[in-house]
Coordinates of C-alpha atoms in Angstrom, one line a residue:
A1 CA 0.0 0.0 0.0
S2 CA 2.7 2.5 0.9
L3 CA 4.5 1.8 -2.4
A4 CA 1.4 2.6 -4.4
I5 CA 1.1 5.9 -2.5
K6 CA 4.6 6.8 -3.4
I7 CA 4.1 6.0 -7.0
A8 CA 0.9 8.0 -7.1
R9 CA 2.7 11.1 -5.8
L10 CA 5.3 11.1 -8.6
P11 CA 5.3 14.2 -10.8
A12 CA 3.8 13.5 -14.2
D13 CA 7.0 14.3 -16.1
E14 CA 9.0 11.8 -14.0
N15 CA 6.3 9.2 -14.4
A16 CA 6.7 9.4 -18.2
S17 CA 10.5 9.1 -18.3
P18 CA 11.7 5.6 -19.3
D19 CA 15.1 6.4 -17.6
Y20 CA 13.3 7.3 -14.4
L21 CA 11.2 4.2 -14.4
A22 CA 14.3 2.0 -15.1
G23 CA 16.0 3.6 -12.1
F24 CA 12.8 3.1 -10.0
H25 CA 12.8 -0.6 -11.0
I26 CA 16.4 -1.0 -9.9
A27 CA 15.8 0.8 -6.6
L28 CA 12.7 -1.4 -5.9
W29 CA 14.7 -4.5 -6.7
S30 CA 17.6 -3.3 -4.5
W31 CA 15.1 -2.5 -1.6
H32 CA 13.7 -6.0 -1.7
K33 CA 17.2 -7.5 -1.8
L34 CA 18.1 -5.5 1.3
H35 CA 14.7 -6.1 3.0
P36 CA 13.8 -9.7 2.4
S37 CA 10.3 -10.6 3.5
A38 CA 9.7 -6.8 3.7
D39 CA 6.0 -7.3 3.0
R40 CA 5.7 -9.2 6.3
I41 CA 7.9 -7.0 8.5
K42 CA 5.1 -4.7 9.5
A43 CA 3.9 -5.3 13.1
F44 CA 5.2 -3.4 16.1
P45 CA 5.6 -5.9 18.9
T46 CA 3.3 -3.9 21.2
N47 CA 1.4 -0.7 21.6
G48 CA 3.4 1.9 23.5
Q49 CA 5.9 4.7 23.3
V50 CA 9.5 4.2 22.1
I51 CA 11.6 5.3 25.1
E52 CA 15.0 4.3 23.8
T53 CA 16.1 4.3 20.2
F54 CA 18.7 2.3 18.3
G55 CA 22.3 3.4 18.6
I56 CA 24.1 5.3 21.3
V57 CA 21.7 6.3 24.1
S58 CA 21.9 9.1 26.7
S59 CA 23.9 6.9 29.1
G60 CA 26.6 6.4 26.3
V61 CA 25.7 2.7 25.9
K62 CA 24.9 1.2 22.5
N63 CA 21.3 0.0 22.2
D64 CA 21.1 -2.8 19.6
G65 CA 17.3 -2.3 19.4
I66 CA 14.5 -0.1 20.6
N67 CA 12.7 -0.1 24.0
I68 CA 9.0 0.4 24.1
A69 CA 7.2 1.3 27.3
G70 CA 3.9 -0.2 28.2
N71 CA 1.8 -1.5 31.0
L72 CA 2.6 -4.7 32.8
G73 CA 0.7 -7.5 31.1
D74 CA 0.1 -5.7 27.8
A75 CA 0.4 -8.2 24.9
V76 CA 3.7 -8.6 23.0
V77 CA 3.3 -10.0 19.4
S78 CA 5.6 -11.4 16.8
S79 CA 6.6 -8.8 14.2
Y80 CA 6.5 -11.4 11.5
D81 CA 6.3 -15.1 10.7
G82 CA 9.0 -17.4 12.1
T83 CA 10.0 -20.1 14.5
V84 CA 10.8 -19.6 18.2
A85 CA 14.6 -20.4 18.4
F86 CA 15.3 -19.6 22.0
I87 CA 13.6 -18.8 25.3
G88 CA 15.6 -17.3 28.2
K89 CA 14.3 -16.8 31.6
D90 CA 15.8 -14.5 34.3
L91 CA 18.8 -13.5 32.1
K92 CA 20.9 -11.0 34.0
S93 CA 20.3 -7.9 31.7
F94 CA 17.4 -9.0 29.5
G95 CA 15.2 -10.8 32.0
N96 CA 12.8 -13.0 30.1
M97 CA 13.6 -13.1 26.4
I98 CA 12.4 -14.7 23.2
L99 CA 14.3 -15.1 19.9
I100 CA 12.4 -15.8 16.8
K101 CA 14.2 -17.0 13.6
H102 CA 12.7 -15.8 10.3
D103 CA 13.5 -16.4 6.6
N104 CA 16.7 -15.3 5.0
G105 CA 18.9 -15.0 8.1
W106 CA 16.6 -12.5 10.0
I107 CA 16.1 -12.8 13.8
T108 CA 13.9 -10.8 16.2
A109 CA 14.5 -10.5 19.9
Y110 CA 11.9 -9.6 22.6
A111 CA 13.3 -8.9 26.1
H112 CA 12.2 -7.7 29.6
L113 CA 9.0 -9.8 29.2
G114 CA 6.6 -10.7 31.9
D115 CA 5.1 -14.0 30.9
I116 CA 6.2 -16.1 27.9
G117 CA 3.4 -17.7 25.9
V118 CA 5.4 -19.8 23.4
T119 CA 7.8 -22.7 23.4
E120 CA 11.0 -23.3 21.5
G121 CA 10.4 -24.8 18.1
Q122 CA 6.9 -23.3 17.8
N123 CA 5.9 -21.7 14.5
I124 CA 4.6 -18.2 15.0
R125 CA 2.6 -15.9 12.7
K126 CA 3.0 -12.2 12.4
G127 CA 0.8 -10.5 15.0
E128 CA 0.5 -13.6 17.2
R129 CA 0.8 -13.1 21.0
I130 CA 4.1 -14.4 22.3
G131 CA 4.2 -12.9 25.8
S132 CA 3.5 -9.8 27.8
I133 CA 5.3 -6.6 28.7
G134 CA 7.2 -7.1 31.9
Q135 CA 9.9 -5.5 34.1
S136 CA 12.4 -8.3 34.1
G137 CA 16.1 -7.9 33.8
K138 CA 17.8 -4.5 34.3
V139 CA 15.0 -2.0 33.6
R140 CA 13.2 0.5 35.8
Q141 CA 9.8 0.5 34.2
P142 CA 7.6 -2.0 32.3
Q143 CA 8.8 -2.3 28.7
V144 CA 9.9 -4.6 25.9
H145 CA 13.3 -4.4 24.3
F146 CA 13.0 -5.2 20.6
Q147 CA 15.8 -6.1 18.2
I148 CA 16.0 -7.1 14.6
R149 CA 19.2 -8.8 13.4
K150 CA 20.3 -9.7 9.9
S151 CA 23.1 -12.4 9.9
R152 CA 23.7 -11.6 13.6
Q153 CA 24.2 -7.9 13.0
P154 CA 21.7 -5.5 14.7
V155 CA 19.7 -3.2 12.5
D156 CA 17.5 -0.3 13.5
P157 CA 14.0 -1.8 13.9
L158 CA 12.3 1.6 13.1
Q159 CA 13.7 1.2 9.5
Y160 CA 11.9 -2.2 9.1
I161 CA 8.5 -1.9 10.9
S162 CA 5.6 0.4 10.6

């Protein structure tokens, strides 16, 4: 849907240019190569406010994901289809955590959870409840820490979800 909106907003003279359209096709192909399964990476893991962004945060520490504040017990859902690869409970920094493996080397991580509602090896659909917001690990308020990794490298989740 967002792609159609972007195309509809093109100026008429650019829309008519074969060179421009060829460049657009290459850009679109490149975007899909960089964003595999992009049509499925759409769900925020929970409703709430982003309180820490990707990168260096105010304390000087690198955040490999985003932190989203919420209420204890609020649902946390999978951002896209995959298989639960790991469940950790009472991890020192992350508390209760779930890792979900997706196609093409993508992994999502959900930490500081309250309850965990899935098991290792379970297939998960985008938007399916996997747990709840908690205050486990080293955090001062209820939240979920959310990461997206490509081939083990963290990427900014805000660039991949809407």
